[in-house]
Coordinates of C-alpha atoms in Angstrom, one line a residue:
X7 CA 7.5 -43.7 -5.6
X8 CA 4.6 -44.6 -3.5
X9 CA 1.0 -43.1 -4.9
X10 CA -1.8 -42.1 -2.5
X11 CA -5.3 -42.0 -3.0
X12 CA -5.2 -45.3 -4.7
X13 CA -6.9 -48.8 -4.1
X14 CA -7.7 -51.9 -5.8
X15 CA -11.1 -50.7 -7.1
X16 CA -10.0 -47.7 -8.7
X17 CA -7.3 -49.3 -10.7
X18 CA -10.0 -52.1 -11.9
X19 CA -12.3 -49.6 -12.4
X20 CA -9.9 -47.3 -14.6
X21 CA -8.9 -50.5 -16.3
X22 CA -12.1 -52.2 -16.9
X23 CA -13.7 -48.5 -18.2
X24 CA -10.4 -48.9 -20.6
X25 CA -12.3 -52.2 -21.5
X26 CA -15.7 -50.7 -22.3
X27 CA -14.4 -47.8 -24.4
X28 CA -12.6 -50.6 -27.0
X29 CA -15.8 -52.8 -26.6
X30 CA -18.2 -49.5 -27.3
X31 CA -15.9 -49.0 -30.4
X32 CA -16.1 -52.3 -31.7
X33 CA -12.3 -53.1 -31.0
X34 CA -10.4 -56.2 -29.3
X35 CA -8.1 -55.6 -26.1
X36 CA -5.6 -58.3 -25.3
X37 CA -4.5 -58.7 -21.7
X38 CA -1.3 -60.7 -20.2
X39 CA -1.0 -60.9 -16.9
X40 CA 2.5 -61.4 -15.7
X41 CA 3.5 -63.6 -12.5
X42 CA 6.8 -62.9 -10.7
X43 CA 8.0 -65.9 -8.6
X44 CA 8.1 -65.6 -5.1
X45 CA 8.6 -61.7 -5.8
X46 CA 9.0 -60.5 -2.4
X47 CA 11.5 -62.7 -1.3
X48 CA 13.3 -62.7 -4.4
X49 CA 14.5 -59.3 -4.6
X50 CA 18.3 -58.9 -4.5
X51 CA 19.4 -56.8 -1.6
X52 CA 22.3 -55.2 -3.3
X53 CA 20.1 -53.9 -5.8
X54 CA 17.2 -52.7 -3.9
X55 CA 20.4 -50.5 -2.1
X56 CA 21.1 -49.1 -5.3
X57 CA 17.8 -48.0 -6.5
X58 CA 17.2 -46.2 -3.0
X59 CA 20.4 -44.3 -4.2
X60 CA 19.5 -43.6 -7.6
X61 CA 16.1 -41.8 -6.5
X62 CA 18.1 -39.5 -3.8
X63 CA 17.8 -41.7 -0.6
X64 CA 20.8 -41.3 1.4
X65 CA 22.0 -40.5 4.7
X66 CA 20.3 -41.8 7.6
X67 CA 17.6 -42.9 6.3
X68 CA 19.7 -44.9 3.7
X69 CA 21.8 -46.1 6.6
X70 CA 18.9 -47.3 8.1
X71 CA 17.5 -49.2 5.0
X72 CA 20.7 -50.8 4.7
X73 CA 21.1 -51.4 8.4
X74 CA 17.5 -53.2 8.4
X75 CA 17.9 -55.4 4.8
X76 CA 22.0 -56.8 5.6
X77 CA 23.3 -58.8 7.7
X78 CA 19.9 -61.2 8.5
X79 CA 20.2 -64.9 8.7
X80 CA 17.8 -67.5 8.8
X81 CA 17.5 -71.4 10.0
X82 CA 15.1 -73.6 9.4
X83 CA 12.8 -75.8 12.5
X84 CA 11.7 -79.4 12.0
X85 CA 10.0 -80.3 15.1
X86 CA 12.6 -79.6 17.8
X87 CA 15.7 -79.4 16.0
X88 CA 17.2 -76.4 14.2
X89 CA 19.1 -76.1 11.4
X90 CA 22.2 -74.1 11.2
X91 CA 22.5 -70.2 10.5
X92 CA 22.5 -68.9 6.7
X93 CA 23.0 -65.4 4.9
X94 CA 20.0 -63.8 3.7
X95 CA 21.1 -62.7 0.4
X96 CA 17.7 -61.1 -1.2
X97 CA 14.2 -60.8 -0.2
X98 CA 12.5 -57.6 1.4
X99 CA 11.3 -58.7 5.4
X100 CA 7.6 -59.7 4.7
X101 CA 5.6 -58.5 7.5
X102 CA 7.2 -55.6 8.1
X103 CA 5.7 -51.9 6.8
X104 CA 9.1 -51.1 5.2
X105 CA 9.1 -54.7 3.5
X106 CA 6.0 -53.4 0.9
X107 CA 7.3 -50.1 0.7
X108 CA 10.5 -51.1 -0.5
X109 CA 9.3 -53.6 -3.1
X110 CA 7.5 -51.1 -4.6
X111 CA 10.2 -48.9 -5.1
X112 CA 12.6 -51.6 -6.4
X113 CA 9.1 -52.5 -9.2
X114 CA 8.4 -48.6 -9.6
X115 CA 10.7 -48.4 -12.7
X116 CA 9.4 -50.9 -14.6
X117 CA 7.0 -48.8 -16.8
X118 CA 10.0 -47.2 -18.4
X119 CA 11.1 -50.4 -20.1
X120 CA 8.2 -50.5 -22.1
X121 CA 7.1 -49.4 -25.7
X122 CA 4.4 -46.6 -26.2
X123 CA 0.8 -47.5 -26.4
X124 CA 1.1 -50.2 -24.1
X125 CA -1.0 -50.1 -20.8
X126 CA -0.1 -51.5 -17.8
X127 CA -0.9 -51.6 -14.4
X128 CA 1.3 -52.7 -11.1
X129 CA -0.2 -53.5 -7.4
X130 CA 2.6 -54.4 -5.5
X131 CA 3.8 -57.7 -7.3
X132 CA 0.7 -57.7 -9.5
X133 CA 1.5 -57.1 -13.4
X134 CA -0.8 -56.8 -16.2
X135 CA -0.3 -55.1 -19.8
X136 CA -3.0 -54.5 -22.5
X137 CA -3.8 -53.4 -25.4
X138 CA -6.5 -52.6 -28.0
X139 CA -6.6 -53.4 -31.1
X140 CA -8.5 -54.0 -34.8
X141 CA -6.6 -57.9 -35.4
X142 CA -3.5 -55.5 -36.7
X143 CA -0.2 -54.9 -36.1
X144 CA -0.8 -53.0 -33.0
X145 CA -0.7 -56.7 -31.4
X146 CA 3.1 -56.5 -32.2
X147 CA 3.8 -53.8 -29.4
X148 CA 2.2 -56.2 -26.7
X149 CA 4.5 -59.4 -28.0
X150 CA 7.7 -56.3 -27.9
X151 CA 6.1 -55.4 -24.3
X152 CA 6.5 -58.9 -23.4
X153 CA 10.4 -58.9 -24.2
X154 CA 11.1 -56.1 -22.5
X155 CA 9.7 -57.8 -19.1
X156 CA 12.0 -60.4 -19.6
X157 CA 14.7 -58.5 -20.1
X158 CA 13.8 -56.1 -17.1
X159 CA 13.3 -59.4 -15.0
X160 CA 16.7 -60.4 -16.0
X161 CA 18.2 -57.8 -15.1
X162 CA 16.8 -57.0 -11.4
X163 CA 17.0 -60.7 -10.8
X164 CA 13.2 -61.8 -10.4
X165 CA 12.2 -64.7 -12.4
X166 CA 9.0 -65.2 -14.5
X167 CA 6.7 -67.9 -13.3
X168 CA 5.9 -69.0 -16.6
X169 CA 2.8 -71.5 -15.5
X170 CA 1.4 -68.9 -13.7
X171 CA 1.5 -66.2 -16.6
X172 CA -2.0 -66.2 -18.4
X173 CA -3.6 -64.2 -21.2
X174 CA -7.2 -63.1 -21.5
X175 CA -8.9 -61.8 -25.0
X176 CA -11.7 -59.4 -25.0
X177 CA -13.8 -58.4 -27.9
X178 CA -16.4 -60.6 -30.1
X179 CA -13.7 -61.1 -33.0
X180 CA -10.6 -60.9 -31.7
X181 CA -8.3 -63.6 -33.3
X182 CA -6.5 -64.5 -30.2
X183 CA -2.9 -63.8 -31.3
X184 CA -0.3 -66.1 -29.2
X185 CA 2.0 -64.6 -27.3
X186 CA 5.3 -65.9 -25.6
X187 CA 7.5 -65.2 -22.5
X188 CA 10.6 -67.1 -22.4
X189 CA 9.9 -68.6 -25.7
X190 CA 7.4 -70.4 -24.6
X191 CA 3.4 -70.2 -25.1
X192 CA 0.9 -67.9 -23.0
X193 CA -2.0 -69.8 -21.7
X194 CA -5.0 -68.8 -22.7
X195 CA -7.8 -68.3 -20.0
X196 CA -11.8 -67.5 -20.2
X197 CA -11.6 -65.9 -16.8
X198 CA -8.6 -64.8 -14.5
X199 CA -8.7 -63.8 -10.2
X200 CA -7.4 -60.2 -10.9
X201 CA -6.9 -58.5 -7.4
X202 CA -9.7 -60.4 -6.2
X203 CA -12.3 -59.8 -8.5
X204 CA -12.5 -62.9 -11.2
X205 CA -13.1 -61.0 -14.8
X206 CA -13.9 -62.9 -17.5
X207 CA -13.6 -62.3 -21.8
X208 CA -17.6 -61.3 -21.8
X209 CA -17.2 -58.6 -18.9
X210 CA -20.5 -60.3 -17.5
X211 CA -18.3 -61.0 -14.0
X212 CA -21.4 -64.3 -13.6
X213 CA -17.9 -66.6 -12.5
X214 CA -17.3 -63.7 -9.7
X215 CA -20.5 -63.7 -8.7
X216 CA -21.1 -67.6 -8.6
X217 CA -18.1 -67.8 -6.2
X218 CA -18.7 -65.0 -3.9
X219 CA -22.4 -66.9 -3.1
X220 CA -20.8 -69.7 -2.6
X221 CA -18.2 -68.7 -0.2
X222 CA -20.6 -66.5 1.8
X223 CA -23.4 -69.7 1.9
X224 CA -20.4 -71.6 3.2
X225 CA -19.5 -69.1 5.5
X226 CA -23.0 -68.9 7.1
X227 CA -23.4 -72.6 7.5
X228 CA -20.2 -72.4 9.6
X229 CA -21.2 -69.8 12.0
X230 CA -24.3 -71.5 12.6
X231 CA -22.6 -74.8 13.1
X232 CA -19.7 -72.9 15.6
X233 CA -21.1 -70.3 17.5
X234 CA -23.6 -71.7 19.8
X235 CA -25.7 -68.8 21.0
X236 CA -29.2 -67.3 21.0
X237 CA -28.5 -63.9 20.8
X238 CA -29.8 -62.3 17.7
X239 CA -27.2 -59.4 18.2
X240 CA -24.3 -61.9 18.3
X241 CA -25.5 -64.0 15.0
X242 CA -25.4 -60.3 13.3
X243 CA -22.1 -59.8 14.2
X244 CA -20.5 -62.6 12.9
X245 CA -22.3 -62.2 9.6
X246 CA -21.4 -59.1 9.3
X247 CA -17.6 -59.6 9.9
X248 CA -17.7 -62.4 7.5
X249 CA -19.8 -63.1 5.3
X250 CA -21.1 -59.8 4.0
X251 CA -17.6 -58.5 3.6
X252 CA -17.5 -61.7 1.1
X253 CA -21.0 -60.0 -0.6
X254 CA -19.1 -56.7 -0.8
X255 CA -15.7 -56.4 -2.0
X256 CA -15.3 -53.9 -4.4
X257 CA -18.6 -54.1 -5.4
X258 CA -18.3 -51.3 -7.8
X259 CA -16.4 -53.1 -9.8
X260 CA -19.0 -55.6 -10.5
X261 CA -22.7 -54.1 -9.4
X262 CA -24.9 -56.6 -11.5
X263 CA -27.1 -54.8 -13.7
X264 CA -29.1 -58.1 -13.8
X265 CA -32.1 -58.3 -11.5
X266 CA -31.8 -62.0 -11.0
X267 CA -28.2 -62.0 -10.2
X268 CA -28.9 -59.1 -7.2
X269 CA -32.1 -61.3 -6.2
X270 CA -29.2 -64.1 -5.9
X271 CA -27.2 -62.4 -3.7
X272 CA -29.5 -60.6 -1.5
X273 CA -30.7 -64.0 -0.8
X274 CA -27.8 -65.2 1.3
X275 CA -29.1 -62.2 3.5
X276 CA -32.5 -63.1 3.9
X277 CA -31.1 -67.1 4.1
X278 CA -29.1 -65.7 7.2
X279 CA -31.9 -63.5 9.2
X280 CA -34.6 -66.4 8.5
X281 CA -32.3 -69.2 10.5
X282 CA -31.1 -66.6 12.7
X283 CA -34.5 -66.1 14.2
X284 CA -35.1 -69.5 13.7
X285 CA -32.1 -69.9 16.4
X286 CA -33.2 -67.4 18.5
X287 CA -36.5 -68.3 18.7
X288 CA -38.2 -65.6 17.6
X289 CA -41.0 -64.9 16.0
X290 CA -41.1 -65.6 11.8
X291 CA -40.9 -62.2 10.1
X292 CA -41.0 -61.3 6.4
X293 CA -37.6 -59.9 4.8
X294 CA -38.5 -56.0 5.7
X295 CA -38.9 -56.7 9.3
X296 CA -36.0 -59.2 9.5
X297 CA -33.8 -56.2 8.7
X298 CA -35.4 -53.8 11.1
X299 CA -35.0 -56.4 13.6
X300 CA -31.1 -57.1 12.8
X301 CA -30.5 -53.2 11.7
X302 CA -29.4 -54.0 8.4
X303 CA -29.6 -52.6 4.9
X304 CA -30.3 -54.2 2.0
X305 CA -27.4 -55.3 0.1
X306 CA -28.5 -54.0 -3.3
X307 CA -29.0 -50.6 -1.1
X308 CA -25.9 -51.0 0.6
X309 CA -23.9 -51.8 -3.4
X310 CA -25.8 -48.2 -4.5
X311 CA -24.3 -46.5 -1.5
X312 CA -21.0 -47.7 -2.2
X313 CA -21.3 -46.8 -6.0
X314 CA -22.0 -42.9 -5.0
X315 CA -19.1 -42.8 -2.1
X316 CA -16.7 -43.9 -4.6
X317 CA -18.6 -41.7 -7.1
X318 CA -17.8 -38.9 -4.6
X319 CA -14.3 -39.3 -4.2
X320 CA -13.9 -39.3 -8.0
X321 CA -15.8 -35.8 -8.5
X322 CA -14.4 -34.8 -5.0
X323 CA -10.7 -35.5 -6.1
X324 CA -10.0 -38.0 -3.5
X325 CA -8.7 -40.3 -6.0
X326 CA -5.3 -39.8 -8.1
X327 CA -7.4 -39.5 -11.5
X328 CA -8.8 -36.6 -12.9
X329 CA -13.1 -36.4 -12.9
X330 CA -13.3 -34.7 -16.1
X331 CA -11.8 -37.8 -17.8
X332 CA -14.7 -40.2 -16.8
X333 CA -17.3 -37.3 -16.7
X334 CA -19.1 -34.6 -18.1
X335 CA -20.2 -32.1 -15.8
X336 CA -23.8 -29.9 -16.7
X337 CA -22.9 -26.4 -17.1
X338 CA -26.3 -24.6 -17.1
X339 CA -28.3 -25.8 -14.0
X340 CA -26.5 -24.1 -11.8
X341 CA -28.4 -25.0 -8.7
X342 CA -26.8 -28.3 -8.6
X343 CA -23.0 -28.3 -8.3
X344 CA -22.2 -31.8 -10.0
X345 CA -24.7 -32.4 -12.1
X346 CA -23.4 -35.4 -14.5
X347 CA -24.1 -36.0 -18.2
X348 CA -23.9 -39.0 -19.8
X349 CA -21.1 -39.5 -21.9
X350 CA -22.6 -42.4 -24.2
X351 CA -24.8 -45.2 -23.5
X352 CA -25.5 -48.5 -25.2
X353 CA -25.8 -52.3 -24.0
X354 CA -21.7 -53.1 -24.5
X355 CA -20.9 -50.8 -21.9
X356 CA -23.7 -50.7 -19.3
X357 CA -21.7 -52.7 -16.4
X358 CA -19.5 -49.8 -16.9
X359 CA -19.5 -47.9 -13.6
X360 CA -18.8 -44.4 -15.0
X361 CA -22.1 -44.9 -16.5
X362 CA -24.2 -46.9 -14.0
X363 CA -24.3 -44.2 -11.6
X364 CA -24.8 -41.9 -13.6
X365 CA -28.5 -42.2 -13.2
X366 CA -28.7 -42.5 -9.0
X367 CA -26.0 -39.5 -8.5
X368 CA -28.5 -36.9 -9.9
X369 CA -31.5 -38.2 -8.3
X370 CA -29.3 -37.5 -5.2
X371 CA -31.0 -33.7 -3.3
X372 CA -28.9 -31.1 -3.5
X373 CA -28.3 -30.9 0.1
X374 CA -26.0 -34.5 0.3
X375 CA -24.3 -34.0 -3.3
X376 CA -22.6 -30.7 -2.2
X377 CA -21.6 -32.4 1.1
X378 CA -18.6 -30.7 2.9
X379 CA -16.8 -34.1 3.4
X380 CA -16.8 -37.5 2.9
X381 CA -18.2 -39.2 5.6
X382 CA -20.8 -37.0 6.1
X383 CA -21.5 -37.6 2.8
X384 CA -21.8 -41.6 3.5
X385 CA -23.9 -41.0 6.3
X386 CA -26.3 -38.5 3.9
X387 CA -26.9 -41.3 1.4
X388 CA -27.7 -43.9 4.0
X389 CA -30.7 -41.5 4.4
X390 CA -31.9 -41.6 0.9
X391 CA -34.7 -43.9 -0.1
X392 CA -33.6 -45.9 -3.1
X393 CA -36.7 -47.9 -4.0
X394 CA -34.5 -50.6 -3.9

């Protein structure tokens, strides 16, 4: 079953607001996040065949499938010489656009195995299960969840990389109850790389936001160091294609609602347009006219942008989840067609996206909230003054 309208920030998002609600109500949440080995290439051929029946693929298009999975070989080159030709047996062709697809169909049933009132979330070969709880026996159905992923693994031949299988505790007194896979011990972690965003037990996402400097710092020292040029266009570009995309990464995951820590990262910007000039011998300018000169935003601006587009496509239903679960819409000012209330406030829960922008969306005129369409609507709140 593939599932539009989906990405990697609306699933953290969806999970993390999960997060807040358990935190707002004084609760625990325990996550274990599950490691297939080498999933992709581990999938048993005759078994991805039969699932494709079981769902009502058949015909061509299953003779295609089976046409594209049997049948392949592989050898192995060291240096000039190869080895001889062997069977591949399992493994959906990585590369390939059928190769993801597939995987997810063979992964797509995985859900059923599990007890009630667990959560869990797939991305391709990404597994994690949670859930909330008072340090009672709800903790049980996460330890029963656990079984039934071995058993599942077991039976559609994927093994468990155990060392890579982690568990992460939320909540100020949660008792940390063990948990084992394969009898054996769940490490416990402070912070975890979940779909590229590191998330750690406070929520404060400072480990995320340490690394993502540092990368993008690194990233800038290399550009200056490789690309020999004094054109001030040029220098933009690179940063641009790598090093702010480093900056901005589903960045409404983790806005910082900390002054200092945007101050921190709007300082690799104004670290890149002062050597830049520097380079290009131009004039010294302060950070405002660095940016006119470059014709960039600021990225605080640019993080507040991306907060109301995805914003947008919640209200707009260009997502898969339904708006009315992570808002309340005003009824009696009608001149405004999504006006949003605040559904509960309070310091636990104000990284929370679904009440950060809360705030900036009705500041927004009328004229760019009832936009026809989404990129007009992008190109509307570039417009809008901030006082960032």
């Amino acid at each position: 079953m593939i599932l539009t309208n989906r990405s990697t920030s609306t699933q953290l998002l969806v999970m993390l607001n999960d997060f807040y609600n358990v935190i707002q109500e004084n609760k625990s949440i325990d996550i274990v996040y599950i490691d297939f080995a080498k999933a992709f290439d581990s999938v048993p051929i005759n078994r991805i065949l039969y699932k494709l029946k079981s769902i009502g693929i058949a015909g061509k298009i299953y003779t295609f499938i089976k046409n594209f999975l049997e049948n392949r070989t592989f050898r192995v080159k060291i240096e000039n010489t190869l080895s001889d030709s062997y069977p591949t047996l399992s493994g959906v062709p990585q590369g390939s656009v059928l190769g993801p697809l597939l995987f997810l169909i063979y992964i797509n049933d995985l859900p059923k195995y599990l007890p009630e009132g667990i959560h869990i979330k797939i991305y391709a070969d990404d597994v994690k299960l949670y859930i909330e709880h008072n340090n009672d026996l709800r903790t049980e159905v996460l330890s029963e969840a656990l079984s039934c992923i071995e058993q599942w693994s077991f039976l559609n031949g994927l093994d468990i990389s155990l060392e890579k299988c982690v568990a992460l505790y939320v909540g100020k007194n949660n008792n940390k109850r063990t948990y084992k896979l394969l009898g054996k011990q769940i490490s416990e972690v402070d912070s975890v790389r979940d779909l590229g965003i590191t998330i750690d037990s406070s929520l404060s996402f400072s480990q995320h936001y340490e690394k993502i400097i540092k990368n993008a710092y690194f990233l800038t020292h290399q550009i200056f160091r490789v690309i020999k040029t004094k054109d001030i266009n040029k220098l933009v570009f690179c940063y641009k294609t790598y090093v702010r995309p480093c900056l901005e990464y589903a960045t409404e995951v983790w806005n910082p609602s900390k002054l200092e820590t945007s101050h921190q990262i709007e300082r690799v910007q104004k670290f890149f347009t002062r050597i830049a000039l520097k380079i290009c011998s131009i004039t010294p300018r302060n950070y405002e006219e660095r940016l006119k000169l470059c014709k960039l935003k600021k990225l605080a601006e640019r993080r507040c942008i991306s907060d109301l587009c995805m914003t947008y496509k919640f209200i707009t239903g260009h997502t898969h989840l339904r708006p009315d679960k992570f808002f309340i819409f005003a009824k009696r000012n009608l001149r405004r067609k999504y006006l949003i209330q605040n559904k509960g406030y309070s310091f636990k829960t104000k990284n929370n996206f679904f009440i950060r922008v809360i705030n900036i969306w009705n500041k927004l005129p009328r004229e760019v909230i009832e936009c026809a369409n989404h990129k007009k609507f992008r190109v509307l709140a570039n417009c809008v003054d901030f006082g960032l």
